[in-house]
Coordinates of C-alpha atoms in Angstrom, one line a residue:
Chain A
M1 CA 22.1 -20.3 1.8
K2 CA 20.0 -18.6 4.3
I3 CA 16.3 -18.4 3.5
R4 CA 15.3 -14.8 3.1
P5 CA 11.8 -13.8 4.1
A6 CA 9.4 -12.3 1.5
A7 CA 7.6 -9.2 2.3
G8 CA 3.9 -8.4 2.3
V9 CA 2.6 -11.6 3.9
N10 CA 2.1 -12.6 7.5
R11 CA 4.7 -14.6 9.3
T12 CA 2.9 -18.0 9.1
E13 CA 2.3 -17.7 5.4
R14 CA 5.8 -16.5 4.8
R15 CA 7.3 -19.4 6.6
R16 CA 5.2 -21.8 4.8
A17 CA 6.2 -20.2 1.4
E18 CA 9.8 -20.4 2.5
F19 CA 9.6 -24.1 3.4
E20 CA 7.8 -24.9 0.2
Q21 CA 10.5 -23.2 -1.7
F22 CA 13.1 -25.1 0.4
V23 CA 11.3 -28.4 -0.6
T24 CA 11.3 -27.4 -4.3
D25 CA 14.9 -26.4 -4.1
S26 CA 16.2 -29.4 -2.1
S27 CA 14.1 -32.5 -2.6
A28 CA 15.7 -33.6 -5.8
A29 CA 19.3 -33.2 -4.4
L30 CA 18.2 -35.0 -1.2
L31 CA 16.6 -37.7 -3.2
R32 CA 19.8 -38.3 -5.2
T33 CA 22.0 -38.5 -2.1
A34 CA 19.5 -40.8 -0.3
Y35 CA 19.4 -43.0 -3.4
L36 CA 23.1 -43.3 -3.5
V37 CA 23.4 -44.1 0.1
V38 CA 20.6 -46.7 0.5
W39 CA 20.8 -47.9 -3.2
D40 CA 17.0 -48.3 -3.3
L41 CA 14.7 -45.8 -5.0
T42 CA 11.7 -46.5 -2.9
E43 CA 13.6 -46.5 0.4
A44 CA 15.3 -43.2 -0.6
E45 CA 11.9 -41.6 -1.4
D46 CA 10.6 -42.7 2.0
L47 CA 13.7 -41.3 3.7
V48 CA 13.5 -37.9 2.0
Q49 CA 9.9 -37.6 2.8
E50 CA 10.5 -38.4 6.5
C51 CA 13.5 -36.0 6.5
L52 CA 11.3 -33.2 5.1
L53 CA 8.6 -33.9 7.6
A54 CA 11.2 -33.5 10.3
V55 CA 12.6 -30.3 8.7
A56 CA 9.0 -29.0 8.6
R57 CA 8.5 -29.6 12.2
R58 CA 11.7 -27.6 13.0
W59 CA 11.4 -25.1 10.3
P60 CA 11.1 -22.0 12.5
R61 CA 14.7 -22.8 13.7
V62 CA 16.1 -24.4 10.6
R63 CA 15.1 -21.4 8.4
G64 CA 17.5 -19.2 10.3
M65 CA 20.4 -21.4 9.6
E66 CA 23.1 -20.4 7.1
H67 CA 22.6 -23.8 5.3
P68 CA 19.3 -25.4 5.8
H69 CA 20.0 -27.8 3.0
A70 CA 23.2 -29.0 4.8
Y71 CA 21.1 -29.6 8.0
A72 CA 18.5 -31.6 6.0
R73 CA 21.3 -33.6 4.3
R74 CA 22.8 -34.4 7.7
M75 CA 19.4 -35.4 9.0
L76 CA 18.9 -37.5 5.9
I77 CA 22.2 -39.3 6.3
N78 CA 21.6 -40.1 9.9
L79 CA 18.1 -41.4 9.1
A80 CA 19.6 -43.6 6.5
L81 CA 22.4 -45.0 8.6
D82 CA 20.8 -45.1 12.1
G83 CA 17.7 -46.7 11.0
A84 CA 18.7 -49.5 8.9
P85 CA 20.5 -51.7 11.4
R86 CA 17.5 -52.3 13.5
R87 CA 14.8 -52.6 11.0
S88 CA 14.4 -52.1 7.4
R89 CA 11.1 -51.4 5.9
R90 CA 9.7 -51.2 2.4
R91 CA 6.6 -49.1 2.1
Q92 CA 4.5 -48.9 -0.9
E93 CA 1.1 -47.3 -0.9
L94 CA -1.5 -48.5 -3.3
D95 CA -4.6 -46.7 -4.5
A96 CA -6.2 -47.9 -7.7
D97 CA -7.9 -44.5 -8.2
D98 CA -4.7 -42.6 -7.7
P99 CA -2.6 -41.9 -10.8
A100 CA 0.4 -41.8 -8.5
I101 CA 0.3 -45.6 -8.2
M102 CA 0.8 -45.8 -11.9
A103 CA 3.8 -43.6 -11.7
H104 CA 5.0 -45.7 -8.9
L105 CA 4.7 -48.9 -10.8
A106 CA 6.5 -47.2 -13.8
D107 CA 9.2 -46.4 -11.2
D108 CA 9.4 -50.0 -10.2
A109 CA 9.8 -51.0 -13.9
S110 CA 12.4 -48.4 -14.3
S111 CA 14.2 -49.7 -11.3
R112 CA 14.2 -53.2 -12.6
A113 CA 15.6 -51.9 -15.9
L114 CA 18.2 -50.0 -14.0
R115 CA 19.2 -53.2 -12.3
D116 CA 19.8 -54.7 -15.7
V117 CA 22.0 -51.8 -16.5
D118 CA 23.8 -52.1 -13.2
L119 CA 24.7 -55.7 -14.0
R120 CA 26.8 -54.4 -16.8
S121 CA 28.9 -52.3 -14.5
E122 CA 31.0 -54.0 -12.1
L123 CA 31.8 -50.8 -10.3
T124 CA 28.2 -50.0 -9.7
V125 CA 27.5 -53.6 -8.5
A126 CA 30.4 -53.3 -6.2
L127 CA 29.1 -50.0 -4.9
G128 CA 25.8 -51.5 -4.2
R129 CA 27.2 -54.1 -2.2
L130 CA 29.3 -51.9 0.1
A131 CA 27.8 -51.3 3.6
P132 CA 25.7 -48.3 3.7
R133 CA 28.0 -46.4 6.0
Q134 CA 31.0 -47.2 3.8
R135 CA 29.0 -46.2 0.7
A136 CA 27.8 -42.9 2.5
V137 CA 31.4 -41.9 3.0
L138 CA 32.2 -42.4 -0.7
V139 CA 29.0 -40.7 -1.8
L140 CA 29.7 -37.7 0.4
R141 CA 33.3 -37.5 -0.6
Y142 CA 33.1 -38.3 -4.4
F143 CA 29.5 -37.3 -5.3
E144 CA 28.8 -34.4 -2.9
D145 CA 32.5 -33.4 -3.0
L146 CA 32.5 -32.7 0.7
P147 CA 35.9 -32.3 2.4
E148 CA 36.8 -35.1 4.8
S149 CA 36.3 -32.7 7.6
E150 CA 32.7 -32.0 6.7
V151 CA 32.1 -35.7 6.1
A152 CA 33.4 -36.4 9.6
R153 CA 31.2 -33.7 11.1
L154 CA 28.2 -35.0 9.2
L155 CA 28.8 -38.5 10.3
G156 CA 29.7 -37.8 13.8
C157 CA 33.1 -39.4 13.5
S158 CA 36.7 -38.4 13.3
V159 CA 38.5 -37.4 10.1
G160 CA 40.7 -40.4 10.5
T161 CA 37.7 -42.6 10.5
V162 CA 36.4 -41.0 7.3
K163 CA 39.8 -41.6 5.7
S164 CA 40.0 -45.1 6.8
T165 CA 36.5 -45.9 5.7
A166 CA 36.9 -44.3 2.4
S167 CA 40.2 -46.2 1.9
R168 CA 38.6 -49.5 2.7
G169 CA 35.7 -48.7 0.4
L170 CA 38.0 -47.9 -2.4
A171 CA 40.1 -50.9 -1.8
R172 CA 37.0 -53.1 -2.0
L173 CA 35.9 -51.4 -5.2
Q174 CA 39.4 -51.9 -6.5
A175 CA 39.4 -55.5 -5.6
A176 CA 36.0 -55.9 -7.2
M177 CA 37.2 -54.2 -10.4
A178 CA 40.2 -56.4 -10.6
A179 CA 38.5 -59.6 -9.9
D180 CA 37.3 -61.6 -12.8
V181 CA 34.8 -63.3 -10.7
P182 CA 31.2 -62.6 -9.6
L183 CA 31.0 -60.1 -6.8
T184 CA 29.9 -61.8 -3.7
T185 CA 30.3 -61.4 -0.1
K186 CA 32.0 -64.5 1.3
E187 CA 32.1 -65.5 4.9
P188 CA 35.6 -66.1 6.2
T189 CA 36.7 -69.7 6.2
R190 CA 38.7 -71.2 9.0
Chain B
M1 CA 45.5 -46.2 -10.0
T2 CA 43.6 -44.8 -7.0
Q3 CA 43.0 -41.6 -8.9
T4 CA 41.5 -43.4 -11.8
L5 CA 39.4 -45.4 -9.5
E6 CA 38.2 -42.2 -7.9
S7 CA 37.4 -40.7 -11.2
Q8 CA 35.4 -43.8 -12.2
L9 CA 33.7 -43.7 -8.9
R10 CA 32.6 -40.2 -9.5
D11 CA 31.3 -41.1 -13.0
A12 CA 29.5 -44.1 -11.6
L13 CA 27.7 -42.2 -8.9
V14 CA 26.7 -39.4 -11.2
A15 CA 25.5 -41.9 -13.7
R16 CA 23.5 -43.6 -11.0
A17 CA 22.0 -40.4 -9.8
Q18 CA 21.0 -39.4 -13.3
E19 CA 19.0 -42.6 -13.6
I20 CA 16.4 -41.5 -11.1
P21 CA 13.0 -41.0 -12.6
S22 CA 11.4 -37.6 -12.2
A23 CA 8.3 -38.9 -10.5
P24 CA 9.7 -39.5 -7.0
A25 CA 10.9 -35.9 -6.8
E26 CA 7.7 -34.6 -8.1
R27 CA 5.8 -36.6 -5.4
L28 CA 8.1 -35.4 -2.8
Q29 CA 7.4 -31.8 -3.8
A30 CA 3.6 -32.4 -3.8
H31 CA 3.4 -33.6 -0.2
D32 CA 2.1 -31.3 2.5
Y33 CA 4.7 -31.6 5.2
R34 CA 3.2 -28.9 7.5
P35 CA 2.8 -30.1 11.1
R36 CA 0.0 -29.0 13.3
T37 CA 1.1 -25.9 15.1
R38 CA 0.0 -24.4 18.3
D39 CA -0.8 -21.0 16.8
L40 CA -3.3 -22.6 14.4
R41 CA -4.9 -25.0 16.9
P42 CA -8.2 -24.0 18.5
P43 CA -7.8 -23.3 22.2
V44 CA -8.4 -26.4 24.3
A45 CA -8.8 -26.4 28.1
A46 CA -5.6 -27.8 29.7
G47 CA -5.9 -31.3 30.5
A48 CA -9.2 -31.7 28.9
L49 CA -9.9 -34.8 26.7
L50 CA -11.0 -33.8 23.4
T51 CA -14.2 -35.3 22.3
A52 CA -14.1 -37.2 19.1
G53 CA -15.9 -34.4 17.3
A54 CA -13.7 -31.7 18.6
A55 CA -10.6 -33.6 17.8
A56 CA -11.6 -34.2 14.3
T57 CA -12.5 -30.7 13.8
A58 CA -9.2 -29.6 15.1
V59 CA -7.3 -32.0 13.0
L60 CA -9.2 -31.1 9.8
V61 CA -8.6 -27.5 10.5
V62 CA -5.0 -27.5 11.4
G63 CA -3.6 -30.7 10.3
L64 CA -4.2 -30.8 6.6
G65 CA -4.4 -27.2 5.3
P66 CA -6.2 -26.0 2.3
R67 CA -4.7 -28.3 -0.1
A68 CA -6.4 -31.4 1.2
P69 CA -9.2 -30.4 3.6
T70 CA -11.3 -33.5 3.4
A71 CA -9.1 -36.4 2.9
F72 CA -9.3 -37.4 6.6
A73 CA -12.8 -36.2 7.1
G74 CA -14.6 -38.3 9.7
W75 CA -11.5 -39.3 11.5
T76 CA -12.0 -39.5 15.2
A77 CA -9.6 -39.3 18.1
T78 CA -11.7 -42.2 19.7
P79 CA -11.9 -45.4 17.9
K80 CA -15.3 -47.1 17.4
A81 CA -15.9 -50.5 18.8
V82 CA -17.0 -52.9 16.2
A83 CA -17.4 -56.5 16.0
A84 CA -14.7 -58.5 14.2
S85 CA -17.2 -59.5 11.5
Q86 CA -17.6 -55.9 10.6
T87 CA -14.0 -55.6 9.5
D88 CA -13.8 -58.8 7.6
G89 CA -14.0 -56.8 4.4
A90 CA -11.2 -54.5 5.4
V91 CA -9.0 -57.4 6.4
A92 CA -9.6 -59.1 3.1
D93 CA -8.8 -55.9 1.3
C94 CA -5.7 -55.4 3.2
T95 CA -4.5 -58.9 2.6
Q96 CA -4.9 -58.3 -1.2
R97 CA -3.0 -55.0 -0.9
L98 CA -0.2 -56.5 1.1
A99 CA 0.1 -59.3 -1.4
A100 CA 0.3 -56.7 -4.1
I101 CA 3.2 -54.8 -2.6
P102 CA 6.0 -56.9 -4.0
T103 CA 5.9 -56.5 -7.7
S104 CA 9.1 -58.5 -8.1
A105 CA 11.3 -60.7 -6.1
A106 CA 13.8 -57.9 -5.9
A107 CA 11.3 -55.6 -4.5
R108 CA 10.8 -57.9 -1.5
T109 CA 14.4 -57.7 -0.6
V110 CA 15.7 -55.0 1.5
A111 CA 19.3 -54.3 2.3
G112 CA 19.9 -53.4 5.9
A113 CA 22.8 -51.2 7.1
T114 CA 25.0 -54.3 7.1
G115 CA 24.6 -54.7 3.5
H116 CA 23.0 -58.1 3.9
P117 CA 19.6 -58.3 2.2
F118 CA 16.7 -59.9 3.9
S119 CA 13.1 -60.4 2.8
L120 CA 10.0 -58.7 3.9
P121 CA 7.3 -60.8 5.5
S122 CA 5.0 -62.6 3.2
V123 CA 1.4 -61.9 4.0
D124 CA 0.9 -65.7 4.2
T125 CA 2.9 -65.6 7.5
L126 CA 0.8 -63.0 9.1
T127 CA -2.5 -62.9 10.8
P128 CA -4.7 -60.0 11.6
V129 CA -4.4 -59.0 15.3
L130 CA -6.1 -55.7 15.6
S131 CA -8.8 -53.6 13.8
D132 CA -9.0 -49.9 14.6
V133 CA -12.0 -48.1 13.2
R134 CA -12.3 -44.3 13.2
G135 CA -15.2 -42.9 11.3
P136 CA -14.9 -44.2 7.8
F137 CA -11.4 -45.4 8.2
T138 CA -10.3 -48.9 9.2
F139 CA -6.7 -49.7 10.3
I140 CA -5.8 -53.3 10.2
V141 CA -2.7 -54.6 11.9
F142 CA -1.2 -58.1 11.0
A143 CA 1.7 -59.8 12.8
N144 CA 3.5 -62.9 12.9
A145 CA 3.7 -65.2 15.9
D146 CA 6.9 -63.6 17.4
A147 CA 6.0 -60.1 16.5
S148 CA 9.1 -59.7 14.4
A149 CA 7.1 -58.9 11.3
T150 CA 4.1 -56.7 11.1
A151 CA 1.9 -55.3 8.3
S152 CA -0.8 -52.8 8.3
C153 CA -3.4 -51.1 6.1
I154 CA -5.5 -48.0 6.4
T155 CA -8.6 -48.0 4.3
G156 CA -10.9 -45.1 3.9
P157 CA -13.1 -43.3 1.3
E158 CA -10.3 -41.3 -0.3
F159 CA -7.3 -42.8 1.4
T160 CA -5.6 -46.1 1.5
S161 CA -2.2 -47.3 2.5
A162 CA -0.5 -50.8 3.0
S163 CA 2.9 -51.4 4.5
E164 CA 5.1 -54.1 5.8
A165 CA 8.0 -54.2 8.2
R166 CA 10.3 -56.6 9.7
S167 CA 12.5 -56.3 12.7
G168 CA 15.9 -58.0 13.3
G169 CA 14.4 -60.9 15.2
P170 CA 11.8 -62.0 17.8
Q171 CA 10.7 -59.1 19.8
P172 CA 11.0 -59.2 23.7
S173 CA 8.1 -60.1 25.8
V174 CA 6.0 -57.2 27.2
A175 CA 5.5 -56.8 31.0
A176 CA 1.9 -57.6 32.0
N177 CA 1.1 -53.9 32.8
G178 CA 3.4 -52.4 30.2
I179 CA 3.5 -51.5 26.5
S180 CA 6.0 -51.8 23.8
V181 CA 6.1 -49.6 20.8
S182 CA 7.0 -51.6 17.8
W183 CA 6.4 -49.2 14.9
S184 CA 5.6 -45.6 14.7
A185 CA 6.0 -43.0 12.0
H186 CA 5.0 -39.9 10.3
T187 CA 4.3 -40.1 6.7
A188 CA 2.2 -38.7 4.1
R189 CA -0.2 -39.8 1.5
A190 CA -1.0 -37.7 -1.6
G191 CA 0.5 -34.7 0.1
Q192 CA -1.3 -35.2 3.4
A193 CA 0.6 -36.0 6.5
Y194 CA -0.5 -38.5 9.0
S195 CA 1.1 -40.4 11.8
F196 CA 0.6 -43.9 13.3
L197 CA 1.8 -45.8 16.3
E198 CA 1.4 -49.5 16.9
G199 CA 2.8 -51.7 19.5
R200 CA 2.1 -54.5 22.0
A201 CA 0.3 -54.3 25.3
G202 CA 0.8 -56.5 28.2
A203 CA -2.0 -58.9 29.4
G204 CA -3.0 -56.5 32.1
V205 CA -3.3 -53.4 29.9
T206 CA -6.9 -52.4 29.3
A207 CA -6.5 -49.1 27.4
V208 CA -3.7 -47.0 26.0
T209 CA -4.2 -43.3 25.2
L210 CA -1.6 -41.3 23.3
N211 CA -0.7 -37.8 24.4
L212 CA 0.4 -35.9 21.5
A213 CA 3.0 -33.1 21.8
D214 CA 0.5 -30.4 21.0
G215 CA -1.6 -31.4 24.0
S216 CA -4.3 -33.4 22.2
T217 CA -4.9 -37.0 22.9
V218 CA -5.7 -40.0 20.7
Q219 CA -7.2 -43.2 22.2
T220 CA -5.8 -46.3 20.8
T221 CA -7.6 -49.5 20.0
T222 CA -6.3 -52.0 22.4
D223 CA -7.0 -55.7 22.1
N224 CA -5.5 -59.1 21.6
G225 CA -2.1 -57.9 23.1
W226 CA -1.7 -55.1 20.6
F227 CA -2.6 -51.4 20.5
V228 CA -2.7 -49.0 17.6
A229 CA -3.7 -45.4 16.7
W230 CA -3.3 -43.1 13.9
W231 CA -4.0 -39.4 13.4
P232 CA -3.8 -36.8 10.7
G233 CA -0.9 -34.5 10.8
S234 CA 2.7 -35.1 12.1
T235 CA 2.5 -34.2 15.6
N236 CA 4.5 -36.5 17.8
A237 CA 3.0 -38.8 20.4
S238 CA 5.1 -37.6 23.5
G239 CA 3.6 -40.0 25.9
A240 CA 1.0 -42.7 26.6
T241 CA -1.4 -43.1 29.3
V242 CA -1.6 -46.8 30.1
S243 CA -4.7 -48.1 32.0
T244 CA -4.7 -51.3 34.0
A245 CA -6.8 -52.8 36.8
Q246 CA -4.5 -51.1 39.2
G247 CA -5.0 -47.6 37.7
T248 CA -3.4 -45.5 35.2
S249 CA 0.2 -44.2 34.6
T250 CA 1.8 -42.2 32.0
T251 CA 4.8 -43.4 30.1
P252 CA 7.0 -41.1 28.0
L253 CA 7.5 -42.0 24.4
P254 CA 10.8 -41.2 22.9
A255 CA 9.7 -38.4 20.7
A256 CA 12.6 -36.2 21.6
A257 CA 15.2 -38.7 20.5
V258 CA 15.3 -39.5 16.9
P259 CA 18.4 -41.4 15.8
G260 CA 18.3 -40.1 12.3
C261 CA 18.3 -36.5 13.3
P262 CA 21.1 -34.1 14.0
P263 CA 21.1 -32.3 17.3
A264 CA 18.8 -29.4 17.7
P265 CA 20.0 -26.1 16.2
G266 CA 21.7 -23.9 18.6
G267 CA 23.1 -26.9 20.5
G268 CA 19.9 -27.9 22.2
S269 CA 19.6 -31.3 23.6
T270 CA 16.6 -32.3 21.8
S271 CA 16.6 -33.8 18.3
C272 CA 14.2 -33.5 15.5
A273 CA 11.0 -35.4 15.6
A274 CA 10.4 -37.0 12.3
G275 CA 8.7 -39.9 13.8
T276 CA 8.6 -42.0 16.9
Q277 CA 9.8 -45.5 16.7
G278 CA 10.9 -48.3 18.9
M279 CA 11.5 -47.7 22.5
S280 CA 14.6 -49.6 23.1
A281 CA 18.1 -48.2 23.3
G282 CA 19.3 -47.3 19.9
G283 CA 15.7 -47.4 18.6
G284 CA 14.1 -44.1 18.9
A285 CA 12.4 -42.6 15.9
A286 CA 13.0 -42.4 12.4
A287 CA 9.7 -42.4 10.7
G288 CA 9.0 -45.2 8.3
M289 CA 12.3 -46.9 8.8
M290 CA 12.7 -49.3 11.5
S291 CA 12.2 -50.0 15.2
G292 CA 13.3 -51.9 18.0
S293 CA 11.0 -52.2 21.0
S294 CA 11.1 -52.5 24.8
A295 CA 8.6 -52.4 27.6
G296 CA 7.3 -49.2 28.8
G297 CA 4.3 -48.3 30.9
P298 CA 3.5 -49.0 34.5
G299 CA 6.4 -50.7 36.3
A300 CA 8.5 -50.7 33.2
A301 CA 12.0 -49.1 33.1
A302 CA 11.0 -45.9 31.5
G303 CA 14.7 -45.0 31.4
T304 CA 15.3 -47.5 28.7
T305 CA 13.1 -45.4 26.5
S306 CA 14.9 -42.2 26.9
Q307 CA 17.7 -41.4 24.6
S308 CA 19.9 -38.7 23.8
S309 CA 20.4 -37.2 20.4
S310 CA 22.7 -39.4 18.4
G311 CA 22.5 -37.8 15.1
S312 CA 25.8 -35.9 15.1

């Protein structure tokens, strides 16, 4: 959806308003996608924040796109996948006077509770143990419902790679569901 | 069978997504993501170094906007020289904050792209290596012996942060007259954007000044083999002027190559600039995520720092 300018305000204010509307409209969806790809809420929030900072910097150009959200999602996925191999980082900002920290701690408690729930779901556990790129393909295909061609474009790979990655991911999930043993990643034995 | 699994997978993903609390999305919407822009920045003579006061004024006017005009009040583009003893309190405060970051064992574990989790550094393994003071704000950098793990805090009147990071392994040594960016990012606190860049400096480096993309400069604190600077707003540091006994030289920083960003709209060659990260191949900039590092600066192979957009 292309952002349409509002009338009656100057260009700078109009663009700011457009971007703020974009953030309002897109942040929750971007957070869901990030969370499902990186499987960690704090990391997902960081990623979306950085993604939106980047979009803000390019907003004069991004706003003219047909699908600004798709651009942001693509940026988000790439941030999630490109960044993780070299360095992962957990960031938490603390301010005793800031009520946000209480919300954050509440989130953490929620996350721990969610982990308990996850333990009851083999499929969810197996999803969490997939490699992020493999999980990203499954999220884009089965949560975002993107066609394989769009997933390929978004990830910068071929449709064949998307198919094979999804197939391997599904196979691993299938194996995990079938196995009556704890889900662990085992090193190959010789 | 596969169809059933696909259906179960959809349900599992939807259920997982629905479990996200509302607070993170609310925080994301409350942030002020606006970067400084040229059309709002007061005119500055080309090539002129901003004085500390002028820079602070510029940042406060253009970097924060009306929603948070005073959070970074007093910040200066030039750090203040202070004795180590004057930052003891900030170091102790930072240590406490860092120790408080992990609220559970699980929270200390981060899964990398390979899916293999690893632990964040314990503050016990880190030592303070640098203190950067700008007005009422003190930025403390901690690192371990091989620079593979760092942590930092910013402490100020209305603004604090604490963060930890770990790279994949020991970082390469830095050329005597070179620098190595180990961690740089744009982020935001309570809706106010700020950026920081930290790295290591060779033994011969006496000063490092960051050249921001909007033409302003920020002088780093350089000491003990490290340098660091932070500034309000989300303007990239596009280069660094490195001073040594032999003179000064400018090193480009990889602001135009952000591995997490798609190619520029319209097919341009530059990528988005969410942040500037490590300078090594495959590093680049993805704010707040990760970094590799490699030497830059005088005599260094600047080509290793330039990257093409890889986000497609």
